[in-house]
Amino acid sequence: MDLSKNNWFRKLVHDLLSEEVLLPLEYMYSDEPVYHIIQPTGLMYGLPTNSGKATACDKTKEMAKVQLAASMVNIYKISEQNQSKSKYDHCLKMIYSFYKGLYPDLTPSAKNWIGKSRDASTLCEIVFDKRISKLIQVDKQNIWSCFFNNSQLFIDVFLFRLYYIASGDDTLLEYLRQQKDEIAFTSLKVIAAAAHANKKVVKEERHLFDVFINNKFLSNEKKRIALEYLEHGIGIQKITMENSDSWVLKKFFLELAIVTIWSDQVLDDMEIQFIKEFAQMMELGSADRELSLLAVEGFFIEFWNSLNLAADRLSLDVIQESFLNRLNYMISSYDHEIIRNIKSNEELVCLFSKASTSELDSEERFSFNHGLIKAVESLPVFRFIHLPETFLDYKKILKILPKKVVQAVLL
């Protein structure tokens, strides 16, 4: 998308809202689709991505701007039942009204300097530009030092959903402003607790915490308290969930803890135990916990180069091994479902048979990879998670598939 062109946001809104919503009715107001929309974008981790490899500051800001804008439109889309043409303008106005209420310093005048009225698309573009310029940071030496400011964009999307569900009720804005501050402060507690999980705070974790502390949205008193948390640690029992019913917010905090622990590129037994206890404290089950670990590991693997993560091949190997072992464990009890998914695709069955006796050409390998990943992603446990297709080639998938699956398909 060319952000230099006028009305790029209106075009994005039109394109996204023109696509059919392939979502069962029971999920329209649940948290799972919200997670499905946001998690692959990197906004939850403060690491906005696209499929390219650009790491320059301006490119990173462009990626973040598009991901933020698209996420907000998709949040609107999964809940909006109005199919009339007016939904495009309604979406634009809702997003602008949200930012005007929550961040009045970012919102421009409805008229330009010569007194001409600006349309809602132009107003939103100005807001997005100011929001991204204010938050997004790029540090090629340490990606973790950018985490807090960048991950604020997830909070924007999360709060916009609450605002939309309330039908744009402006009386909710004061509550949302309080929520914004509380979520940010709770994030500090989570990072401090995760950093102390193995009783030692490494430099990467301290870098991550320093950016939180230096953020001007926090009061001096909260900064003082947060510094005590980092120096002395904090028990997970002191991490209270203000919005205790929000599953996606709990997932954000859980994955924030996982990112913090992985920031030193090592996951030891004490840290794994911390993740288990933290998930249990938030009443997230073992499936949610394992999926979050899988999601973070898969995200790092898929975007390792474009995120400019540490160029330590051994550390990447460690994450890849952990991911494959976890994926193997999670699909081990779904052999019948995987067999059914594969056998429902005649081309995939043929490729499966051919791959067992001879080499596949490049086109066949692509089709085989794609088909196998879809067979796994179609399992109910993975319905709202994205698997790293660039990493999971068919040879890796065949190694982790239950033996019953391979035998049944080849019979």
PDB file of C-alpha atoms in Angstrom, residues 73-346:
ATOM      1  CA  VAL A  73     -10.889  -1.803  10.574  1.00  0.00           C
ATOM      2  CA  ASN A  74     -10.963  -5.582  11.060  1.00  0.00           C
ATOM      3  CA  ILE A  75     -12.142  -5.166  14.666  1.00  0.00           C
ATOM      4  CA  TYR A  76     -14.981  -3.022  13.310  1.00  0.00           C
ATOM      5  CA  LYS A  77     -15.641  -5.538  10.563  1.00  0.00           C
ATOM      6  CA  ILE A  78     -16.053  -8.663  12.712  1.00  0.00           C
ATOM      7  CA  SER A  79     -18.715  -6.997  14.855  1.00  0.00           C
ATOM      8  CA  GLU A  80     -20.550  -4.727  12.418  1.00  0.00           C
ATOM      9  CA  GLN A  81     -23.723  -6.286  11.025  1.00  0.00           C
ATOM     10  CA  ASN A  82     -24.690  -3.288   8.876  1.00  0.00           C
ATOM     11  CA  GLN A  83     -24.078  -4.173   5.225  1.00  0.00           C
ATOM     12  CA  SER A  84     -25.097  -0.835   3.734  1.00  0.00           C
ATOM     13  CA  LYS A  85     -22.699   1.474   1.922  1.00  0.00           C
ATOM     14  CA  SER A  86     -22.733   3.816   4.913  1.00  0.00           C
ATOM     15  CA  LYS A  87     -20.629   1.328   6.889  1.00  0.00           C
ATOM     16  CA  TYR A  88     -17.478   2.739   5.251  1.00  0.00           C
ATOM     17  CA  ASP A  89     -18.096   6.252   6.548  1.00  0.00           C
ATOM     18  CA  HIS A  90     -19.323   4.879   9.865  1.00  0.00           C
ATOM     19  CA  CYS A  91     -16.067   2.968  10.344  1.00  0.00           C
ATOM     20  CA  LEU A  92     -13.975   6.070   9.606  1.00  0.00           C
ATOM     21  CA  LYS A  93     -16.009   8.216  11.993  1.00  0.00           C
ATOM     22  CA  MET A  94     -15.849   5.625  14.793  1.00  0.00           C
ATOM     23  CA  ILE A  95     -12.057   5.405  14.615  1.00  0.00           C
ATOM     24  CA  TYR A  96     -11.641   9.182  14.525  1.00  0.00           C
ATOM     25  CA  SER A  97     -14.079   9.687  17.426  1.00  0.00           C
ATOM     26  CA  PHE A  98     -12.204   7.085  19.479  1.00  0.00           C
ATOM     27  CA  TYR A  99      -8.857   8.833  19.066  1.00  0.00           C
ATOM     28  CA  LYS A 100     -10.386  12.266  19.560  1.00  0.00           C
ATOM     29  CA  GLY A 101     -11.723  11.153  22.921  1.00  0.00           C
ATOM     30  CA  LEU A 102      -8.730   9.124  24.081  1.00  0.00           C
ATOM     31  CA  TYR A 103      -5.884  11.203  22.622  1.00  0.00           C
ATOM     32  CA  PRO A 104      -7.210  14.721  21.976  1.00  0.00           C
ATOM     33  CA  ASP A 105      -3.657  16.021  21.468  1.00  0.00           C
ATOM     34  CA  LEU A 106      -3.330  13.807  18.381  1.00  0.00           C
ATOM     35  CA  THR A 107      -6.538  14.804  16.652  1.00  0.00           C
ATOM     36  CA  PRO A 108      -6.401  17.663  14.131  1.00  0.00           C
ATOM     37  CA  SER A 109      -9.014  20.309  13.540  1.00  0.00           C
ATOM     38  CA  ALA A 110     -11.910  19.258  11.344  1.00  0.00           C
ATOM     39  CA  LYS A 111     -10.888  22.114   9.022  1.00  0.00           C
ATOM     40  CA  ASN A 112      -7.527  22.824   7.418  1.00  0.00           C
ATOM     41  CA  TRP A 113      -5.652  26.129   7.604  1.00  0.00           C
ATOM     42  CA  ILE A 114      -7.717  27.697   4.810  1.00  0.00           C
ATOM     43  CA  GLY A 115     -11.001  26.726   6.456  1.00  0.00           C
ATOM     44  CA  LYS A 116     -11.827  23.781   4.198  1.00  0.00           C
ATOM     45  CA  SER A 117     -13.420  20.792   5.918  1.00  0.00           C
ATOM     46  CA  ARG A 118     -11.345  17.615   6.069  1.00  0.00           C
ATOM     47  CA  ASP A 119     -13.072  14.322   5.393  1.00  0.00           C
ATOM     48  CA  ALA A 120     -12.974  11.519   7.977  1.00  0.00           C
ATOM     49  CA  SER A 121     -10.358   9.558   6.024  1.00  0.00           C
ATOM     50  CA  THR A 122      -7.913  12.481   6.019  1.00  0.00           C
ATOM     51  CA  LEU A 123      -8.497  13.083   9.727  1.00  0.00           C
ATOM     52  CA  CYS A 124      -7.751   9.419  10.503  1.00  0.00           C
ATOM     53  CA  GLU A 125      -4.591   9.474   8.380  1.00  0.00           C
ATOM     54  CA  ILE A 126      -3.290  12.477  10.328  1.00  0.00           C
ATOM     55  CA  VAL A 127      -4.086  10.751  13.628  1.00  0.00           C
ATOM     56  CA  PHE A 128      -2.341   7.524  12.593  1.00  0.00           C
ATOM     57  CA  ASP A 129       0.705   9.456  11.428  1.00  0.00           C
ATOM     58  CA  LYS A 130       0.978  11.332  14.734  1.00  0.00           C
ATOM     59  CA  ARG A 131       0.345   8.211  16.811  1.00  0.00           C
ATOM     60  CA  ILE A 132       2.981   6.170  15.001  1.00  0.00           C
ATOM     61  CA  SER A 133       5.540   8.983  14.991  1.00  0.00           C
ATOM     62  CA  LYS A 134       5.056   9.412  18.721  1.00  0.00           C
ATOM     63  CA  LEU A 135       5.376   5.743  19.609  1.00  0.00           C
ATOM     64  CA  ILE A 136       7.314   3.657  17.140  1.00  0.00           C
ATOM     65  CA  GLN A 137      10.998   3.372  17.904  1.00  0.00           C
ATOM     66  CA  VAL A 138      13.659   1.387  16.092  1.00  0.00           C
ATOM     67  CA  ASP A 139      16.873   0.233  17.735  1.00  0.00           C
ATOM     68  CA  LYS A 140      18.875  -2.063  15.486  1.00  0.00           C
ATOM     69  CA  GLN A 141      21.199  -2.930  18.359  1.00  0.00           C
ATOM     70  CA  ASN A 142      18.477  -4.101  20.719  1.00  0.00           C
ATOM     71  CA  ILE A 143      14.975  -4.751  19.439  1.00  0.00           C
ATOM     72  CA  TRP A 144      13.718  -5.223  23.007  1.00  0.00           C
ATOM     73  CA  SER A 145      14.389  -1.594  23.901  1.00  0.00           C
ATOM     74  CA  CYS A 146      11.565  -0.594  21.519  1.00  0.00           C
ATOM     75  CA  PHE A 147       9.048  -3.019  22.927  1.00  0.00           C
ATOM     76  CA  PHE A 148       6.940  -0.916  25.284  1.00  0.00           C
ATOM     77  CA  ASN A 149       6.251   2.098  23.096  1.00  0.00           C
ATOM     78  CA  ASN A 150       5.461  -0.095  20.121  1.00  0.00           C
ATOM     79  CA  SER A 151       3.206  -2.492  22.044  1.00  0.00           C
ATOM     80  CA  GLN A 152       1.010   0.464  23.061  1.00  0.00           C
ATOM     81  CA  LEU A 153      -0.593   0.025  19.641  1.00  0.00           C
ATOM     82  CA  PHE A 154      -2.122  -3.250  20.806  1.00  0.00           C
ATOM     83  CA  ILE A 155      -3.721  -1.363  23.697  1.00  0.00           C
ATOM     84  CA  ASP A 156      -5.194   1.097  21.169  1.00  0.00           C
ATOM     85  CA  VAL A 157      -6.843  -1.737  19.250  1.00  0.00           C
ATOM     86  CA  PHE A 158      -8.058  -3.462  22.407  1.00  0.00           C
ATOM     87  CA  LEU A 159      -9.658  -0.276  23.760  1.00  0.00           C
ATOM     88  CA  PHE A 160     -11.178   0.588  20.381  1.00  0.00           C
ATOM     89  CA  ARG A 161     -13.061  -2.691  20.492  1.00  0.00           C
ATOM     90  CA  LEU A 162     -14.545  -1.791  23.886  1.00  0.00           C
ATOM     91  CA  TYR A 163     -15.482   1.627  22.512  1.00  0.00           C
ATOM     92  CA  TYR A 164     -17.117   0.081  19.460  1.00  0.00           C
ATOM     93  CA  ILE A 165     -19.082  -2.504  21.461  1.00  0.00           C
ATOM     94  CA  ALA A 166     -20.460   0.403  23.509  1.00  0.00           C
ATOM     95  CA  SER A 167     -21.608   1.961  20.200  1.00  0.00           C
ATOM     96  CA  GLY A 168     -19.206   4.856  20.473  1.00  0.00           C
ATOM     97  CA  ASP A 169     -20.587   6.008  23.823  1.00  0.00           C
ATOM     98  CA  ASP A 170     -18.431   9.010  24.776  1.00  0.00           C
ATOM     99  CA  THR A 171     -19.277   8.545  28.463  1.00  0.00           C
ATOM    100  CA  LEU A 172     -17.033   5.465  28.292  1.00  0.00           C
ATOM    101  CA  LEU A 173     -13.955   7.491  27.333  1.00  0.00           C
ATOM    102  CA  GLU A 174     -12.911   8.403  30.888  1.00  0.00           C
ATOM    103  CA  TYR A 175     -13.059   4.724  31.818  1.00  0.00           C
ATOM    104  CA  LEU A 176     -10.969   3.842  28.754  1.00  0.00           C
ATOM    105  CA  ARG A 177      -8.368   6.463  29.679  1.00  0.00           C
ATOM    106  CA  GLN A 178      -8.072   4.873  33.116  1.00  0.00           C
ATOM    107  CA  GLN A 179      -7.878   1.426  31.551  1.00  0.00           C
ATOM    108  CA  LYS A 180      -5.076   2.578  29.262  1.00  0.00           C
ATOM    109  CA  ASP A 181      -2.953   3.621  32.231  1.00  0.00           C
ATOM    110  CA  GLU A 182      -3.794   0.513  34.246  1.00  0.00           C
ATOM    111  CA  ILE A 183      -2.935  -1.841  31.390  1.00  0.00           C
ATOM    112  CA  ALA A 184       0.412  -0.091  30.914  1.00  0.00           C
ATOM    113  CA  PHE A 185       1.200  -0.334  34.633  1.00  0.00           C
ATOM    114  CA  THR A 186       0.124  -3.972  34.815  1.00  0.00           C
ATOM    115  CA  SER A 187       2.455  -4.615  31.884  1.00  0.00           C
ATOM    116  CA  LEU A 188       5.304  -3.268  34.012  1.00  0.00           C
ATOM    117  CA  LYS A 189       4.444  -5.699  36.788  1.00  0.00           C
ATOM    118  CA  VAL A 190       4.332  -8.599  34.340  1.00  0.00           C
ATOM    119  CA  ILE A 191       7.755  -7.773  32.894  1.00  0.00           C
ATOM    120  CA  ALA A 192       9.286  -7.356  36.355  1.00  0.00           C
ATOM    121  CA  ALA A 193       7.834 -10.661  37.555  1.00  0.00           C
ATOM    122  CA  ALA A 194       8.927 -12.499  34.395  1.00  0.00           C
ATOM    123  CA  ALA A 195      12.419 -10.986  34.515  1.00  0.00           C
ATOM    124  CA  HIS A 196      12.817 -12.308  38.079  1.00  0.00           C
ATOM    125  CA  ALA A 197      11.363 -15.733  37.241  1.00  0.00           C
ATOM    126  CA  ASN A 198      14.797 -17.398  37.382  1.00  0.00           C
ATOM    127  CA  LYS A 199      16.041 -15.093  40.166  1.00  0.00           C
ATOM    128  CA  LYS A 200      18.317 -13.060  37.885  1.00  0.00           C
ATOM    129  CA  VAL A 201      17.687 -10.115  35.580  1.00  0.00           C
ATOM    130  CA  VAL A 202      19.762 -10.155  32.390  1.00  0.00           C
ATOM    131  CA  LYS A 203      20.621  -7.061  30.376  1.00  0.00           C
ATOM    132  CA  GLU A 204      18.004  -7.742  27.677  1.00  0.00           C
ATOM    133  CA  GLU A 205      15.251  -7.852  30.297  1.00  0.00           C
ATOM    134  CA  ARG A 206      16.565  -4.658  31.907  1.00  0.00           C
ATOM    135  CA  HIS A 207      16.610  -2.946  28.485  1.00  0.00           C
ATOM    136  CA  LEU A 208      12.980  -3.916  28.066  1.00  0.00           C
ATOM    137  CA  PHE A 209      12.070  -2.577  31.496  1.00  0.00           C
ATOM    138  CA  ASP A 210      13.993   0.692  31.025  1.00  0.00           C
ATOM    139  CA  VAL A 211      11.786   1.672  28.098  1.00  0.00           C
ATOM    140  CA  PHE A 212       8.685   1.144  30.231  1.00  0.00           C
ATOM    141  CA  ILE A 213      10.151   3.288  33.006  1.00  0.00           C
ATOM    142  CA  ASN A 214      11.117   6.109  30.645  1.00  0.00           C
ATOM    143  CA  ASN A 215       7.660   6.265  29.114  1.00  0.00           C
ATOM    144  CA  LYS A 216       6.092   9.632  29.857  1.00  0.00           C
ATOM    145  CA  PHE A 217       2.596   8.183  30.215  1.00  0.00           C
ATOM    146  CA  LEU A 218       3.549   6.897  33.665  1.00  0.00           C
ATOM    147  CA  SER A 219       3.466   9.134  36.723  1.00  0.00           C
ATOM    148  CA  ASN A 220       6.638   9.615  38.764  1.00  0.00           C
ATOM    149  CA  GLU A 221       5.102   7.644  41.630  1.00  0.00           C
ATOM    150  CA  LYS A 222       4.357   4.661  39.410  1.00  0.00           C
ATOM    151  CA  LYS A 223       7.861   4.834  37.957  1.00  0.00           C
ATOM    152  CA  ARG A 224       9.285   4.717  41.487  1.00  0.00           C
ATOM    153  CA  ILE A 225       7.152   1.697  42.354  1.00  0.00           C
ATOM    154  CA  ALA A 226       8.061   0.006  39.086  1.00  0.00           C
ATOM    155  CA  LEU A 227      11.791   0.439  39.769  1.00  0.00           C
ATOM    156  CA  GLU A 228      11.308  -1.329  43.089  1.00  0.00           C
ATOM    157  CA  TYR A 229       9.594  -4.162  41.235  1.00  0.00           C
ATOM    158  CA  LEU A 230      12.551  -4.540  38.895  1.00  0.00           C
ATOM    159  CA  GLU A 231      15.169  -4.407  41.650  1.00  0.00           C
ATOM    160  CA  HIS A 232      13.413  -6.671  44.134  1.00  0.00           C
ATOM    161  CA  GLY A 233      10.910  -8.617  42.051  1.00  0.00           C
ATOM    162  CA  ILE A 234       7.153  -8.969  42.411  1.00  0.00           C
ATOM    163  CA  GLY A 235       5.013 -12.001  43.091  1.00  0.00           C
ATOM    164  CA  ILE A 236       2.394 -12.913  40.521  1.00  0.00           C
ATOM    165  CA  GLN A 237      -0.262 -12.719  43.248  1.00  0.00           C
ATOM    166  CA  LYS A 238       0.246  -8.926  43.207  1.00  0.00           C
ATOM    167  CA  ILE A 239      -0.559  -8.705  39.497  1.00  0.00           C
ATOM    168  CA  THR A 240      -4.265  -7.916  39.459  1.00  0.00           C
ATOM    169  CA  MET A 241      -6.354  -8.052  36.315  1.00  0.00           C
ATOM    170  CA  GLU A 242      -8.531  -4.942  36.093  1.00  0.00           C
ATOM    171  CA  ASN A 243     -10.481  -6.393  33.185  1.00  0.00           C
ATOM    172  CA  SER A 244     -10.602  -9.924  34.534  1.00  0.00           C
ATOM    173  CA  ASP A 245     -13.174 -11.142  32.013  1.00  0.00           C
ATOM    174  CA  SER A 246     -11.095 -10.262  28.954  1.00  0.00           C
ATOM    175  CA  TRP A 247      -9.449 -13.375  27.560  1.00  0.00           C
ATOM    176  CA  VAL A 248      -7.478 -11.481  24.907  1.00  0.00           C
ATOM    177  CA  LEU A 249      -6.011  -9.109  27.507  1.00  0.00           C
ATOM    178  CA  LYS A 250      -4.931 -12.076  29.607  1.00  0.00           C
ATOM    179  CA  LYS A 251      -3.306 -13.548  26.507  1.00  0.00           C
ATOM    180  CA  PHE A 252      -1.503 -10.237  25.956  1.00  0.00           C
ATOM    181  CA  PHE A 253      -0.072 -10.311  29.487  1.00  0.00           C
ATOM    182  CA  LEU A 254       0.860 -13.989  29.189  1.00  0.00           C
ATOM    183  CA  GLU A 255       2.628 -13.477  25.875  1.00  0.00           C
ATOM    184  CA  LEU A 256       4.300 -10.343  27.225  1.00  0.00           C
ATOM    185  CA  ALA A 257       5.768 -12.546  29.967  1.00  0.00           C
ATOM    186  CA  ILE A 258       6.852 -15.131  27.384  1.00  0.00           C
ATOM    187  CA  VAL A 259       8.518 -12.474  25.213  1.00  0.00           C
ATOM    188  CA  THR A 260      10.337 -11.122  28.283  1.00  0.00           C
ATOM    189  CA  ILE A 261      11.602 -14.561  29.229  1.00  0.00           C
ATOM    190  CA  TRP A 262      12.663 -15.349  25.650  1.00  0.00           C
ATOM    191  CA  SER A 263      14.467 -11.998  25.329  1.00  0.00           C
ATOM    192  CA  ASP A 264      17.666 -13.603  26.615  1.00  0.00           C
ATOM    193  CA  GLN A 265      17.046 -16.431  24.101  1.00  0.00           C
ATOM    194  CA  VAL A 266      16.990 -19.078  26.831  1.00  0.00           C
ATOM    195  CA  LEU A 267      13.975 -20.732  28.440  1.00  0.00           C
ATOM    196  CA  ASP A 268      14.991 -22.557  31.626  1.00  0.00           C
ATOM    197  CA  ASP A 269      12.946 -24.753  33.988  1.00  0.00           C
ATOM    198  CA  MET A 270      12.262 -21.973  36.500  1.00  0.00           C
ATOM    199  CA  GLU A 271      10.952 -19.707  33.748  1.00  0.00           C
ATOM    200  CA  ILE A 272       8.726 -22.459  32.360  1.00  0.00           C
ATOM    201  CA  GLN A 273       7.313 -22.999  35.853  1.00  0.00           C
ATOM    202  CA  PHE A 274       6.660 -19.260  36.143  1.00  0.00           C
ATOM    203  CA  ILE A 275       4.693 -19.284  32.879  1.00  0.00           C
ATOM    204  CA  LYS A 276       2.602 -22.211  34.147  1.00  0.00           C
ATOM    205  CA  GLU A 277       1.824 -20.472  37.446  1.00  0.00           C
ATOM    206  CA  PHE A 278       1.108 -17.126  35.795  1.00  0.00           C
ATOM    207  CA  ALA A 279      -1.305 -18.698  33.300  1.00  0.00           C
ATOM    208  CA  GLN A 280      -3.015 -20.588  36.103  1.00  0.00           C
ATOM    209  CA  MET A 281      -3.349 -17.391  38.157  1.00  0.00           C
ATOM    210  CA  MET A 282      -5.164 -15.768  35.206  1.00  0.00           C
ATOM    211  CA  GLU A 283      -7.368 -18.865  34.852  1.00  0.00           C
ATOM    212  CA  LEU A 284      -5.912 -19.723  31.454  1.00  0.00           C
ATOM    213  CA  GLY A 285      -5.780 -23.466  30.830  1.00  0.00           C
ATOM    214  CA  SER A 286      -2.854 -25.549  29.634  1.00  0.00           C
ATOM    215  CA  ALA A 287      -4.042 -25.323  26.017  1.00  0.00           C
ATOM    216  CA  ASP A 288      -4.043 -21.510  26.146  1.00  0.00           C
ATOM    217  CA  ARG A 289      -0.602 -21.551  27.751  1.00  0.00           C
ATOM    218  CA  GLU A 290       0.918 -23.897  25.185  1.00  0.00           C
ATOM    219  CA  LEU A 291      -0.693 -22.014  22.301  1.00  0.00           C
ATOM    220  CA  SER A 292       0.773 -18.745  23.562  1.00  0.00           C
ATOM    221  CA  LEU A 293       4.239 -20.296  23.813  1.00  0.00           C
ATOM    222  CA  LEU A 294       3.772 -21.704  20.318  1.00  0.00           C
ATOM    223  CA  ALA A 295       2.509 -18.359  18.984  1.00  0.00           C
ATOM    224  CA  VAL A 296       5.474 -16.369  20.337  1.00  0.00           C
ATOM    225  CA  GLU A 297       8.033 -18.938  19.175  1.00  0.00           C
ATOM    226  CA  GLY A 298       6.411 -19.187  15.749  1.00  0.00           C
ATOM    227  CA  PHE A 299       6.317 -15.411  15.415  1.00  0.00           C
ATOM    228  CA  PHE A 300      10.032 -15.096  16.238  1.00  0.00           C
ATOM    229  CA  ILE A 301      10.903 -17.864  13.778  1.00  0.00           C
ATOM    230  CA  GLU A 302       8.887 -16.450  10.898  1.00  0.00           C
ATOM    231  CA  PHE A 303      10.133 -12.883  11.283  1.00  0.00           C
ATOM    232  CA  TRP A 304      13.614 -13.523  12.712  1.00  0.00           C
ATOM    233  CA  ASN A 305      15.428 -11.615   9.967  1.00  0.00           C
ATOM    234  CA  SER A 306      12.946  -8.815   9.333  1.00  0.00           C
ATOM    235  CA  LEU A 307      12.706  -8.046  13.055  1.00  0.00           C
ATOM    236  CA  ASN A 308      16.486  -7.710  13.235  1.00  0.00           C
ATOM    237  CA  LEU A 309      16.667 -10.067  16.193  1.00  0.00           C
ATOM    238  CA  ALA A 310      20.096 -11.114  17.396  1.00  0.00           C
ATOM    239  CA  ALA A 311      21.943 -12.923  14.618  1.00  0.00           C
ATOM    240  CA  ASP A 312      22.760 -15.889  16.836  1.00  0.00           C
ATOM    241  CA  ARG A 313      22.120 -19.009  14.825  1.00  0.00           C
ATOM    242  CA  LEU A 314      22.321 -21.255  17.858  1.00  0.00           C
ATOM    243  CA  SER A 315      19.617 -19.258  19.623  1.00  0.00           C
ATOM    244  CA  LEU A 316      17.350 -19.479  16.586  1.00  0.00           C
ATOM    245  CA  ASP A 317      17.955 -23.229  16.519  1.00  0.00           C
ATOM    246  CA  VAL A 318      16.900 -23.425  20.166  1.00  0.00           C
ATOM    247  CA  ILE A 319      13.637 -21.593  19.459  1.00  0.00           C
ATOM    248  CA  GLN A 320      12.956 -23.721  16.372  1.00  0.00           C
ATOM    249  CA  GLU A 321      13.533 -26.944  18.295  1.00  0.00           C
ATOM    250  CA  SER A 322      11.256 -25.788  21.103  1.00  0.00           C
ATOM    251  CA  PHE A 323       8.564 -24.830  18.582  1.00  0.00           C
ATOM    252  CA  LEU A 324       8.664 -28.192  16.765  1.00  0.00           C
ATOM    253  CA  ASN A 325       8.578 -30.173  20.019  1.00  0.00           C
ATOM    254  CA  ARG A 326       5.627 -28.123  21.236  1.00  0.00           C
ATOM    255  CA  LEU A 327       3.757 -28.483  17.936  1.00  0.00           C
ATOM    256  CA  ASN A 328       4.388 -32.234  17.953  1.00  0.00           C
ATOM    257  CA  TYR A 329       2.960 -32.473  21.469  1.00  0.00           C
ATOM    258  CA  MET A 330      -0.123 -30.431  20.593  1.00  0.00           C
ATOM    259  CA  ILE A 331      -1.096 -32.438  17.504  1.00  0.00           C
ATOM    260  CA  SER A 332      -0.337 -35.860  19.006  1.00  0.00           C
ATOM    261  CA  SER A 333      -3.951 -36.459  20.037  1.00  0.00           C
ATOM    262  CA  TYR A 334      -5.526 -35.310  16.768  1.00  0.00           C
ATOM    263  CA  ASP A 335      -4.450 -38.115  14.436  1.00  0.00           C
ATOM    264  CA  HIS A 336      -7.993 -38.928  13.242  1.00  0.00           C
ATOM    265  CA  GLU A 337      -8.766 -35.283  12.477  1.00  0.00           C
ATOM    266  CA  ILE A 338      -5.491 -34.805  10.570  1.00  0.00           C
ATOM    267  CA  ILE A 339      -6.123 -37.958   8.529  1.00  0.00           C
ATOM    268  CA  ARG A 340      -9.595 -36.682   7.654  1.00  0.00           C
ATOM    269  CA  ASN A 341      -8.245 -33.247   6.683  1.00  0.00           C
ATOM    270  CA  ILE A 342      -5.565 -34.738   4.433  1.00  0.00           C
ATOM    271  CA  LYS A 343      -7.844 -37.300   2.782  1.00  0.00           C
ATOM    272  CA  SER A 344     -10.398 -34.613   1.975  1.00  0.00           C
ATOM    273  CA  ASN A 345      -7.798 -33.077  -0.383  1.00  0.00           C
ATOM    274  CA  GLU A 346      -7.213 -35.432  -3.322  1.00  0.00           C
TER     275      GLU A 346
END
